[in-house]
Coordinates of C-alpha atoms in Angstrom, one line a residue:
Chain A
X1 CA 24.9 19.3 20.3
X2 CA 23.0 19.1 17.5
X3 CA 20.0 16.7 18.6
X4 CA 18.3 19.4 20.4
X5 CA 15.0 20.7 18.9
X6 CA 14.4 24.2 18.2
X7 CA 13.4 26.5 21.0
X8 CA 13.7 24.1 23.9
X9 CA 17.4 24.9 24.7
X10 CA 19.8 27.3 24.0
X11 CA 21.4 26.8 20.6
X12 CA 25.2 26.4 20.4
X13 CA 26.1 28.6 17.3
X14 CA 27.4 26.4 14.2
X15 CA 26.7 23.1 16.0
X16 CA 23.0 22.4 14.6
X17 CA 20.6 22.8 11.2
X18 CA 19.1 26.0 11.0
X19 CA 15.5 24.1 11.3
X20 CA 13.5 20.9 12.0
X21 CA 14.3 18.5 14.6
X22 CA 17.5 17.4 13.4
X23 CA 17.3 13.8 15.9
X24 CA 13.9 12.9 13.8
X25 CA 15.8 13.7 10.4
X26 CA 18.8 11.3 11.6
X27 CA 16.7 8.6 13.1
X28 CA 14.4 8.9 9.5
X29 CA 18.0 8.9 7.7
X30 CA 18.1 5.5 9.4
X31 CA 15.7 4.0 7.8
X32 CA 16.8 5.4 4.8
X33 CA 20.2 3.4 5.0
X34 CA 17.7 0.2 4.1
X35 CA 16.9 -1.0 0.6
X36 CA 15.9 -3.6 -1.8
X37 CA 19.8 -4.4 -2.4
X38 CA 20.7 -3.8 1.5
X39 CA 17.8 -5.1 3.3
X40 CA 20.5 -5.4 6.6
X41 CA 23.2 -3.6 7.7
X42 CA 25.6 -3.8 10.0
X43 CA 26.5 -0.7 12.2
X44 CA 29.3 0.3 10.6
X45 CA 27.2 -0.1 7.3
X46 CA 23.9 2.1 8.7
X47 CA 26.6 4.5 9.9
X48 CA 28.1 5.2 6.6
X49 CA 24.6 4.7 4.5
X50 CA 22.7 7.2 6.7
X51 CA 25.9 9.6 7.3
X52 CA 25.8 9.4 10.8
X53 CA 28.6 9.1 13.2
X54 CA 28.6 5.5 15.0
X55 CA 28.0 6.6 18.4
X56 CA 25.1 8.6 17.5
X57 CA 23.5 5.8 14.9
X58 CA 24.0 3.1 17.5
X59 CA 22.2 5.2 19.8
X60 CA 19.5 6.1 17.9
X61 CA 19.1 2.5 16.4
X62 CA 18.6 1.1 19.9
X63 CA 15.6 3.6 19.9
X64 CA 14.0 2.3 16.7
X65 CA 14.8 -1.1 17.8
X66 CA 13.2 -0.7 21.1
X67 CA 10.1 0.4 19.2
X68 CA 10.3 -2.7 17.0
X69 CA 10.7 -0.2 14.1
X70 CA 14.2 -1.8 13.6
X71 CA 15.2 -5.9 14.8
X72 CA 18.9 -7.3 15.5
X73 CA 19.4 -10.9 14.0
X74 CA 21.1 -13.2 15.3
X75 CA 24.7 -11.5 13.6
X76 CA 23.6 -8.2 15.0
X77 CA 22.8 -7.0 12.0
X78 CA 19.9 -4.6 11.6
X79 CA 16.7 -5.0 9.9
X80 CA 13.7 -3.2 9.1
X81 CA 11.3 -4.7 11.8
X82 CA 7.7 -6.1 11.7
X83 CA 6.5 -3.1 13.9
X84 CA 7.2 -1.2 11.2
X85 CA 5.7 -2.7 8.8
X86 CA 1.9 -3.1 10.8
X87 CA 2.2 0.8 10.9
X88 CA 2.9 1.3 7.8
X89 CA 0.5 -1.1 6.4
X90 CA -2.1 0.8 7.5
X91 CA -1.1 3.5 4.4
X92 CA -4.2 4.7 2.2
X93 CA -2.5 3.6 -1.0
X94 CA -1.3 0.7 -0.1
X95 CA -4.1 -0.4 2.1
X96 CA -7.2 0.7 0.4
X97 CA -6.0 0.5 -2.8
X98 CA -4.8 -3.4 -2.6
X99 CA -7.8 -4.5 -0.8
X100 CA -10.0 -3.5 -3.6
X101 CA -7.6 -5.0 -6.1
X102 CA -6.5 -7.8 -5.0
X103 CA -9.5 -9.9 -6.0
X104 CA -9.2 -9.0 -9.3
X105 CA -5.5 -9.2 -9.8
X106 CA -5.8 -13.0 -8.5
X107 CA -8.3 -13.3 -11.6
X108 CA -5.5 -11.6 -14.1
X109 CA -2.6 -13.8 -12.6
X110 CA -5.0 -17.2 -12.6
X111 CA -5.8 -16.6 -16.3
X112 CA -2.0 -15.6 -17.6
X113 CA -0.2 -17.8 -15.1
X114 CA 2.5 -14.8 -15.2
X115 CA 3.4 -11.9 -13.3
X116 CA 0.4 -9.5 -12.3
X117 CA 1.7 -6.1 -11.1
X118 CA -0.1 -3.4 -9.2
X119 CA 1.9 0.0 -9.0
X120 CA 1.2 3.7 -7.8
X121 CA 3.2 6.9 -8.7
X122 CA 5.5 8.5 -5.9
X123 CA 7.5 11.4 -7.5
X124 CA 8.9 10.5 -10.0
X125 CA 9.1 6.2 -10.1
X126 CA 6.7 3.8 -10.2
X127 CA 6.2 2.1 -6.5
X128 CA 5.0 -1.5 -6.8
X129 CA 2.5 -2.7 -4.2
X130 CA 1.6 -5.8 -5.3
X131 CA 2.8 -8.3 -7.5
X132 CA 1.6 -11.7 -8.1
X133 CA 3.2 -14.4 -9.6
X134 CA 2.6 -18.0 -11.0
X135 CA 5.1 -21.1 -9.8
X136 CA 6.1 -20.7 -13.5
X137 CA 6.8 -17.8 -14.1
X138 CA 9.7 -16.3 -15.6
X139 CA 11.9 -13.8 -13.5
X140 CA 11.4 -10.5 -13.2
X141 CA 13.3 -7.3 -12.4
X142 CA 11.3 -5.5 -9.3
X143 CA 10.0 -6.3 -6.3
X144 CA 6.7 -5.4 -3.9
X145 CA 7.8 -2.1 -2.2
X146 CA 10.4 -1.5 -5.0
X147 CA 10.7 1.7 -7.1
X148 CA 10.5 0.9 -10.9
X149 CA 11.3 3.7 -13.7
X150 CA 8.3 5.3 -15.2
X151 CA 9.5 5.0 -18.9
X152 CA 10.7 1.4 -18.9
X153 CA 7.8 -0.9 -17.2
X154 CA 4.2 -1.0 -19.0
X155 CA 3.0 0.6 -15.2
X156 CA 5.1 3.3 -15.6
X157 CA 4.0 4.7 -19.2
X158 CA 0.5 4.3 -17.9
X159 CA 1.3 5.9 -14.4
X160 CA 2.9 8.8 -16.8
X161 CA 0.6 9.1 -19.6
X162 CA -2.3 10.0 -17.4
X163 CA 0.0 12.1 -14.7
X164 CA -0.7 15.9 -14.3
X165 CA 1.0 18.0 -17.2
X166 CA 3.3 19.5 -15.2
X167 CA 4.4 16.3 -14.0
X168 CA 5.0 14.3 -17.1
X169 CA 7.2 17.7 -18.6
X170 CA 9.0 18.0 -15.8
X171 CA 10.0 14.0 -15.9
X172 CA 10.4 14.7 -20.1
X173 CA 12.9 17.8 -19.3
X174 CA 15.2 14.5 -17.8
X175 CA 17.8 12.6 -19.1
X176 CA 16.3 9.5 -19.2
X177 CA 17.6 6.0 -19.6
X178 CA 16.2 2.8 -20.6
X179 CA 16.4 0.0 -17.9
X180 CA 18.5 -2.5 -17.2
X181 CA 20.6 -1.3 -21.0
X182 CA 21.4 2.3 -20.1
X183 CA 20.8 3.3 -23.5
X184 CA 19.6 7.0 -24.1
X185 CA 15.5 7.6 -24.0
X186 CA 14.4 10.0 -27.1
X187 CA 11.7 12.0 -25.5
X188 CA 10.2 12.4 -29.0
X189 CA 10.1 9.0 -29.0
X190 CA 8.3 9.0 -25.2
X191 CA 5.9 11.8 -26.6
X192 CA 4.6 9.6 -28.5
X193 CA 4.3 6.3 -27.0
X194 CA 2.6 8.5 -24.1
X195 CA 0.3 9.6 -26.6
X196 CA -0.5 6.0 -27.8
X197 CA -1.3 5.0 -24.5
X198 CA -3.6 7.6 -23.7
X199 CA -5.5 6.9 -27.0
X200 CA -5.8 3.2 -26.5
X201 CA -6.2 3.3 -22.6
X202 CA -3.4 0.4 -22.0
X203 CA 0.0 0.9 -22.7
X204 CA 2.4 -2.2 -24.1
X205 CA 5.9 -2.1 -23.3
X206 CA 8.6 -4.6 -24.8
X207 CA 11.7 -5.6 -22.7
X208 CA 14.7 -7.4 -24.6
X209 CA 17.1 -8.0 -21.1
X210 CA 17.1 -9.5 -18.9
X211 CA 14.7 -11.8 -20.9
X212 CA 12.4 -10.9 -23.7
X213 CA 9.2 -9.7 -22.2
X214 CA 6.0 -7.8 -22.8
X215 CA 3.7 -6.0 -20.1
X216 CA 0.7 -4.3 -20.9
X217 CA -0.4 -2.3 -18.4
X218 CA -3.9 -0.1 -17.8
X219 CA -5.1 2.8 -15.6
X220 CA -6.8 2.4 -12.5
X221 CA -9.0 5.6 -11.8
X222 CA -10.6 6.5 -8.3
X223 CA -13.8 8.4 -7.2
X224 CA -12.7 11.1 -8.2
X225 CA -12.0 9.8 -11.6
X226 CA -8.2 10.8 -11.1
X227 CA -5.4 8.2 -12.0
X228 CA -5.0 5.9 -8.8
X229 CA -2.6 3.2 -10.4
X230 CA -1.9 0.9 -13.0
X231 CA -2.0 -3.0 -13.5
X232 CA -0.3 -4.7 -15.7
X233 CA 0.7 -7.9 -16.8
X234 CA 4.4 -9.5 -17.3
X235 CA 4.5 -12.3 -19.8
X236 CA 7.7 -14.0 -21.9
X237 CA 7.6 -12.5 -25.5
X238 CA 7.4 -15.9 -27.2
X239 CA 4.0 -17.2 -27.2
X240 CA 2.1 -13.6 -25.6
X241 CA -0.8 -12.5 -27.5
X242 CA -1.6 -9.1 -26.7
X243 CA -4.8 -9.1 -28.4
X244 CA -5.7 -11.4 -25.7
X245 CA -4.1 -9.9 -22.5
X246 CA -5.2 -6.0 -23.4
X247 CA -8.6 -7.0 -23.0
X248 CA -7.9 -9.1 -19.8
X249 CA -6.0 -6.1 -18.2
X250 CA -8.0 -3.5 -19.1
X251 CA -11.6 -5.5 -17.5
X252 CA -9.5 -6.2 -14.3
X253 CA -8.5 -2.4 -14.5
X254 CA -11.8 -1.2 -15.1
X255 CA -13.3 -3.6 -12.4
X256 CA -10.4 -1.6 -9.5
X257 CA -11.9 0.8 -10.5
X258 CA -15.3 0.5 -10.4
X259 CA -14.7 -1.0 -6.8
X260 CA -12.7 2.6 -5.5
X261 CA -15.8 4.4 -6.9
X262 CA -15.0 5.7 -10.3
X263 CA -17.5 6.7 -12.3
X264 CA -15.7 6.6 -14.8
X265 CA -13.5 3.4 -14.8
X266 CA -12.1 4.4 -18.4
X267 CA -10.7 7.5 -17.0
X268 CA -11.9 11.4 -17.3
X269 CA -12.9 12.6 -20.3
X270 CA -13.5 9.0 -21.9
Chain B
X1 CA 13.5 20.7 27.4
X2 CA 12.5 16.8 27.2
X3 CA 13.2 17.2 23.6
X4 CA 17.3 17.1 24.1
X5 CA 20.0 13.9 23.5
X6 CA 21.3 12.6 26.6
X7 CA 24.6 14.0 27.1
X8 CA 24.9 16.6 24.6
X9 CA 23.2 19.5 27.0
X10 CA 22.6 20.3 30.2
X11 CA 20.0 18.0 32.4
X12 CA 17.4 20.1 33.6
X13 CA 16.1 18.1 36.6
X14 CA 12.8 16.5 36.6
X15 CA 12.0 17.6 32.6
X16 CA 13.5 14.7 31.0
X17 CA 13.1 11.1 31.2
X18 CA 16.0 9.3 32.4
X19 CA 17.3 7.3 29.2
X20 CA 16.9 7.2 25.3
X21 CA 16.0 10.3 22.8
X22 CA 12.6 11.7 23.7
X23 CA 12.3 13.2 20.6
X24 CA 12.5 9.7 18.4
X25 CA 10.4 8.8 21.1
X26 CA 7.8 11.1 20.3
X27 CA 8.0 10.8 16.8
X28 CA 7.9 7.2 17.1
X29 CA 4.7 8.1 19.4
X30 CA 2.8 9.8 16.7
X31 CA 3.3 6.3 14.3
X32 CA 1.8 4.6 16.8
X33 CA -1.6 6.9 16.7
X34 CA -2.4 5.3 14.1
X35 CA -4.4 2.0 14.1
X36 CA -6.9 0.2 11.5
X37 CA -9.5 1.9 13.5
X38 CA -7.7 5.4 12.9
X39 CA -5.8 5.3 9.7
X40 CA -6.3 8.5 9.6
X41 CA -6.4 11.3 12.0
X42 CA -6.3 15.4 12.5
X43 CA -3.8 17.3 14.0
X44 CA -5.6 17.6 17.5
X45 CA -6.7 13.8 17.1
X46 CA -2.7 12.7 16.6
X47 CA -1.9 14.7 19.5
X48 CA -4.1 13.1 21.8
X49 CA -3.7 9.8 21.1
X50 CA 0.3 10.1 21.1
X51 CA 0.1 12.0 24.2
X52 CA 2.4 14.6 22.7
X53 CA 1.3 18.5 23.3
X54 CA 0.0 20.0 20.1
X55 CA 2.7 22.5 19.1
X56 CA 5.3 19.6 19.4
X57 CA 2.8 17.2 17.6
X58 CA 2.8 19.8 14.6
X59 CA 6.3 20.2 14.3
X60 CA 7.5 16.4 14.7
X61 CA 5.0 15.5 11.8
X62 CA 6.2 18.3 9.9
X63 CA 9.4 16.0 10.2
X64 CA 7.6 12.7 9.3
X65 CA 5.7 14.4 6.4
X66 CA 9.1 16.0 5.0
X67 CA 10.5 12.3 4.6
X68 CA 7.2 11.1 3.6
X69 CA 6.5 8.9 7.0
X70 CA 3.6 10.6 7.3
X71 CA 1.1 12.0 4.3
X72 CA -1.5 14.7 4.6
X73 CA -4.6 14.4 2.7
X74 CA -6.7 17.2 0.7
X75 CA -8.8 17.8 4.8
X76 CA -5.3 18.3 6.3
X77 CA -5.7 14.7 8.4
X78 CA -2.8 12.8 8.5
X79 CA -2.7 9.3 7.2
X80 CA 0.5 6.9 7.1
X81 CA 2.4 7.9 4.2
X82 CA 3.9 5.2 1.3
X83 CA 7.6 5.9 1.9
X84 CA 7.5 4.4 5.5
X85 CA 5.3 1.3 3.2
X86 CA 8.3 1.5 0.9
X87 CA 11.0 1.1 3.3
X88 CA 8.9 -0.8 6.0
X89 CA 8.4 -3.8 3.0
X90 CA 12.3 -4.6 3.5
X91 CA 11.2 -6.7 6.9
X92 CA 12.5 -9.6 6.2
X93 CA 9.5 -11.3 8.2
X94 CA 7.0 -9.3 5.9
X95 CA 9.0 -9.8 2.7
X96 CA 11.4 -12.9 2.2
X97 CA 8.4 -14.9 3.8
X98 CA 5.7 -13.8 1.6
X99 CA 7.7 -13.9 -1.6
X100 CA 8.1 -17.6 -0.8
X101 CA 4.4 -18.2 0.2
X102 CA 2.8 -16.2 -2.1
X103 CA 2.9 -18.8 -5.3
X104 CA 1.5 -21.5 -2.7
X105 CA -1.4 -19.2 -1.2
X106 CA -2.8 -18.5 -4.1
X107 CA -3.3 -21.9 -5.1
X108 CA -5.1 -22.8 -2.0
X109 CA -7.5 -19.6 -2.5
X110 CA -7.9 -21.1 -6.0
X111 CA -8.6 -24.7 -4.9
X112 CA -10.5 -23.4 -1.7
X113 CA -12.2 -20.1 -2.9
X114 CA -12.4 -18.2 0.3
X115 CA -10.0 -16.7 2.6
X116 CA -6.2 -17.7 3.2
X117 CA -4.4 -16.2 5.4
X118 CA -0.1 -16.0 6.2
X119 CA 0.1 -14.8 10.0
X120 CA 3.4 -14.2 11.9
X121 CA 3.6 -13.9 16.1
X122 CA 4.9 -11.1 17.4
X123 CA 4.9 -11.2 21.2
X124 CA 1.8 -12.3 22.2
X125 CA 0.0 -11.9 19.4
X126 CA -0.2 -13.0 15.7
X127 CA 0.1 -10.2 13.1
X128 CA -1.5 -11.1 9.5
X129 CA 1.4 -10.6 6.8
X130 CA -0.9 -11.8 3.8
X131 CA -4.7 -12.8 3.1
X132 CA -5.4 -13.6 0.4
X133 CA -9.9 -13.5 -0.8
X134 CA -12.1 -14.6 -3.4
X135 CA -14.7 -12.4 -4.7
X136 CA -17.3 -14.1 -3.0
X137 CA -15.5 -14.9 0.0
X138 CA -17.3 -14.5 3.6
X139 CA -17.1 -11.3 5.5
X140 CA -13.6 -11.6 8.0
X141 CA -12.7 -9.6 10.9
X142 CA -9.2 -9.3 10.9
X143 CA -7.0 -7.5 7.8
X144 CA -3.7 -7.6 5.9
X145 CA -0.8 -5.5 9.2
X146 CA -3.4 -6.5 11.4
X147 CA -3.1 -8.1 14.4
X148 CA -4.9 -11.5 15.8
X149 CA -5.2 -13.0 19.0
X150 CA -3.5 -16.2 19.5
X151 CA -6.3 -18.4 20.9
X152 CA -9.1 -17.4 19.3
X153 CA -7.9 -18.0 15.5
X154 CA -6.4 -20.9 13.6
X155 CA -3.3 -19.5 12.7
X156 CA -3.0 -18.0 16.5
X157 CA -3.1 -21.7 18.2
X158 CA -0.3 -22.8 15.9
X159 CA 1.9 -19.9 16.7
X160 CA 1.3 -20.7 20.5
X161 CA 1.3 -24.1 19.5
X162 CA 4.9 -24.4 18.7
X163 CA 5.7 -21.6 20.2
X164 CA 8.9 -21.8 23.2
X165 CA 8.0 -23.1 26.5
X166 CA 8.1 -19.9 28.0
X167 CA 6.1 -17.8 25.7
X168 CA 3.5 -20.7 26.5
X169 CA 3.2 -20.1 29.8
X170 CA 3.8 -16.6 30.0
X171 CA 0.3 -16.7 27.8
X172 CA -1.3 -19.2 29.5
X173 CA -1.1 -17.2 32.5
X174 CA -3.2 -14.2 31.2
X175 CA -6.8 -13.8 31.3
X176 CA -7.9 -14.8 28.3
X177 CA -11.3 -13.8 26.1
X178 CA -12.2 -15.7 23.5
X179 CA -12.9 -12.7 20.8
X180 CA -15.4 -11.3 19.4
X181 CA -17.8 -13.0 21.9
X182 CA -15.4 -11.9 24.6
X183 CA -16.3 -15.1 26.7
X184 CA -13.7 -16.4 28.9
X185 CA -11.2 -18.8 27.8
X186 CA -10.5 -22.3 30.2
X187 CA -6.7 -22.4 30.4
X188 CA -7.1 -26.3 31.0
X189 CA -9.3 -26.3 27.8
X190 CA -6.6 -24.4 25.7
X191 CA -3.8 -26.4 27.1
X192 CA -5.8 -29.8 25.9
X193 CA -6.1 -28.0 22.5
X194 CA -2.2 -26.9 22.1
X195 CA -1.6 -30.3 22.3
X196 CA -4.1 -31.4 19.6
X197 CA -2.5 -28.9 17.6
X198 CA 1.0 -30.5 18.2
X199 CA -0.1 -33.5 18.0
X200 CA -2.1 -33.5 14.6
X201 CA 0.7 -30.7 13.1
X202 CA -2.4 -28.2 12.3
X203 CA -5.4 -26.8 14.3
X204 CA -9.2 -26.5 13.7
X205 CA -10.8 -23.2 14.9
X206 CA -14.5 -22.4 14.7
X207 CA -16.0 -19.4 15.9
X208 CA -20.1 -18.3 15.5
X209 CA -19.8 -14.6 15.1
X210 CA -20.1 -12.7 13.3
X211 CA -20.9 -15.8 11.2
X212 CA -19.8 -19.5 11.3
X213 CA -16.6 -20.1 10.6
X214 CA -13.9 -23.0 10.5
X215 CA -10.5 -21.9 10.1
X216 CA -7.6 -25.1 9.4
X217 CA -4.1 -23.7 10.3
X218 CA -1.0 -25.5 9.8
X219 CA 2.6 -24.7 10.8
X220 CA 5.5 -23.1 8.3
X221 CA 9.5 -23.8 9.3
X222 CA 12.1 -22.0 8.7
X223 CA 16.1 -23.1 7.6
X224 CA 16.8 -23.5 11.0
X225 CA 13.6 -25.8 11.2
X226 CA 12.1 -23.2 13.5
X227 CA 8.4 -22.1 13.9
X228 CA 8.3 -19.3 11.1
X229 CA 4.8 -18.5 10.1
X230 CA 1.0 -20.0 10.5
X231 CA -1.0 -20.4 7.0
X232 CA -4.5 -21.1 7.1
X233 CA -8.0 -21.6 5.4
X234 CA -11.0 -20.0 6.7
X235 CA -14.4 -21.1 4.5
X236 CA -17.8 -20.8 6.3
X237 CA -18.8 -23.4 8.5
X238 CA -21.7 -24.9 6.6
X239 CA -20.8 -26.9 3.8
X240 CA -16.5 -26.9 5.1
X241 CA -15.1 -30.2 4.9
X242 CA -12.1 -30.6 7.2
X243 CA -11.1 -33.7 5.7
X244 CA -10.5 -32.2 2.6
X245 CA -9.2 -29.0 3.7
X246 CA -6.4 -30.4 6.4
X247 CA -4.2 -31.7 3.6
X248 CA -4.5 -28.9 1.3
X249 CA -3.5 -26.5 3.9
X250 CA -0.8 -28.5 5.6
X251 CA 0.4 -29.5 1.7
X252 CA 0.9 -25.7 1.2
X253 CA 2.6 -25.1 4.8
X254 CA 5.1 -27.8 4.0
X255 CA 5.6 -26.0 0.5
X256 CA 6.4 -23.3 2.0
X257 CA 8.9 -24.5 4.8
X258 CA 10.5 -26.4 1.9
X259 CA 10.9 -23.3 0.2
X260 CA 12.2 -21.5 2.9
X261 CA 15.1 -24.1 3.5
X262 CA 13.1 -26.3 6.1
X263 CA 14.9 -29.9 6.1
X264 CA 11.8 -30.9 8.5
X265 CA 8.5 -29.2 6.9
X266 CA 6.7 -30.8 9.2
X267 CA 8.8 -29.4 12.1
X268 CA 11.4 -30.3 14.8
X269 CA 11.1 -33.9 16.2
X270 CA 8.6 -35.2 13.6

């Protein structure tokens, strides 16, 4: 009773939301159910993930997979599909964005032979769209679609340090964490580093676990000379010079830019 | 009243489609507006194109934008939005196969310095998961969620190549156009060519417009030494040496099968 969109049919009293299209919201819960850590589900599992009873999830996922939105392997188990993906490929920021950058981040990763990562601000994480990565390289945490935590990856403190004010106090007003240790964040502390990164125009963040690592990361501005990402680089701690890679990051940075139309590839006000 | 869940309310004859949830349907409709020729598109442009009236246009992307499916930019046009990019990267076609490839495609743009390309086939045609392009790389028609057609492409004729019997013919029965010159294609001519292509374990493509191009295209394997993905080199026809670029692309394919599980890189039966 309560798949029935507003204003079409008579409402059954109790038995639906008081607005939207409540059969778009469960089919979108769907999709939700997927993740980096459940990538497929069974039905039982996209039942319980999205919150929606088995009858109605099965019927619904045979929708999606119709569409191609969804796919059934070979266990029956449901996966985000490749029709899916085509759509949403055609995305501004990931689309535009990459295509102008992914020249330059080839240069970055052929130079440090490490991890080059290219990441946009959703909310209040970090999304990565690209990363690139040498045979050699060491491992890394995150993963291209993944979210990534603004005040623990180089991206991040760069995505925040040039975010609207409102933004970056309402993310301060949080309890933060550092990631993966789970130890508490001083927002003093993250007053500061935001600072330091909006003074230098890169930001360099140092990671003990899993590995030791160092990122430095700079902004990418568009033609509106507004923040429209950040690059960085991931490199072991042993052996990085950062008075090399800042420079190395910040051209390919400044070259995105240049190539989305900034006039400003430094950033507003700079 | 084609906007209800079958079962849940009365039928009311002749206003709803027989089967499924018209109202998934419709919002599934609306995703499918967009294209790389309209990655972006008003209100009254969305509702044409999906067929969908206006008013429930409107309120089903209301939906989509709500869950961040869809985004609406500053002129109120509605582009694909990066939450259906985040959860859409979890296809395991898109994902698990370029995280193995994309190590060995960028050392073949490195040694190559043009364009490589990672192309899947989905139905009858190929869709391009990854290309990868130098700076200075010639102009290409086709783009990263885009889709190719099959015999007018390198990676397209290995994907028909190897694919099953019956996808074959069901092709090969079509009329055919070689694109962009939309010339017709001899079925007794691509037939002789699929089995080059078999024969040789990669395919030469070269096209005049809009500029001369060779593309070599090898095949990838999966675990289950299945067809799993095309890779390919396409470098402007003057100056291309085929000799030189046949190994390096079918080296990187058979990387690439190796990495994901492929006991036979070179595939079944060879």
């Amino acid at each position: 009773m309560s798949e029935t969109s507003p204003g079409d049919v008579p409402r059954v009293r109790g038995k639906r939301p008081p607005q939207g299209d409540p059969v778009v919201d469960r089919a979108l819960a769907l999709l939700s159910a997927f993740d980096a850590a459940h990538p497929s589900l069974t039905l039982g599992e996209l039942a319980r993930r999205s919150g929606i009873p088995t009858s109605s999830a099965l019927r619904l996922a045979g929708r999606l997979v119709a569409w191609g939105a969804l796919e059934r392997d070979a266990e029956g188990r449901f996966t985000v599909g490749l029709r899916l993906w085509e759509v949403a490929s055609l995305a501004p920021r990931a689309r535009g964005l990459r295509q102008v950058a992914m020249p330059f981040l080839g240069d970055l990763e052929e130079v440090t032979r490490q991890h080059v990562l290219l990441a946009v601000r959703e909310g209040g994480d970090a999304v990565l769209l690209e990363r690139l990565s040498a045979h050699a390289a060491i491992p890394v945490l995150y993963s291209v679609g993944g979210r990534l935590p603004l005040h623990s990856t180089g991206v991040g403190l760069v995505l925040l340090a040039y975010a609207e004010a409102d933004v970056q106090e309402e993310y301060l007003s949080r309890p933060l964490l550092h990631e993966p240790e789970r130890t508490p964040v001083s927002e003093a502390a993250l007053r500061r580093t935001l600072a330091d990164v909006r003074r230098e125009g890169m930001a360099h963040f140092r990671r003990k676990v899993p590995r030791p690592i160092v990122s430095v990361a700079a902004p990418v501005f568009d033609a509106a000379d507004r923040l429209a990402a950040a690059v960085s680089v991931v490199v072991p701690q042993e052996g990085a010079d950062a008075r090399v890679l800042g420079p190395a990051v910040r051209t390919a940075a400044r070259a995105i830019s240049r190539g989305l139309g900034a006039r400003r590839p430094l950033g507003p006000g700079r």
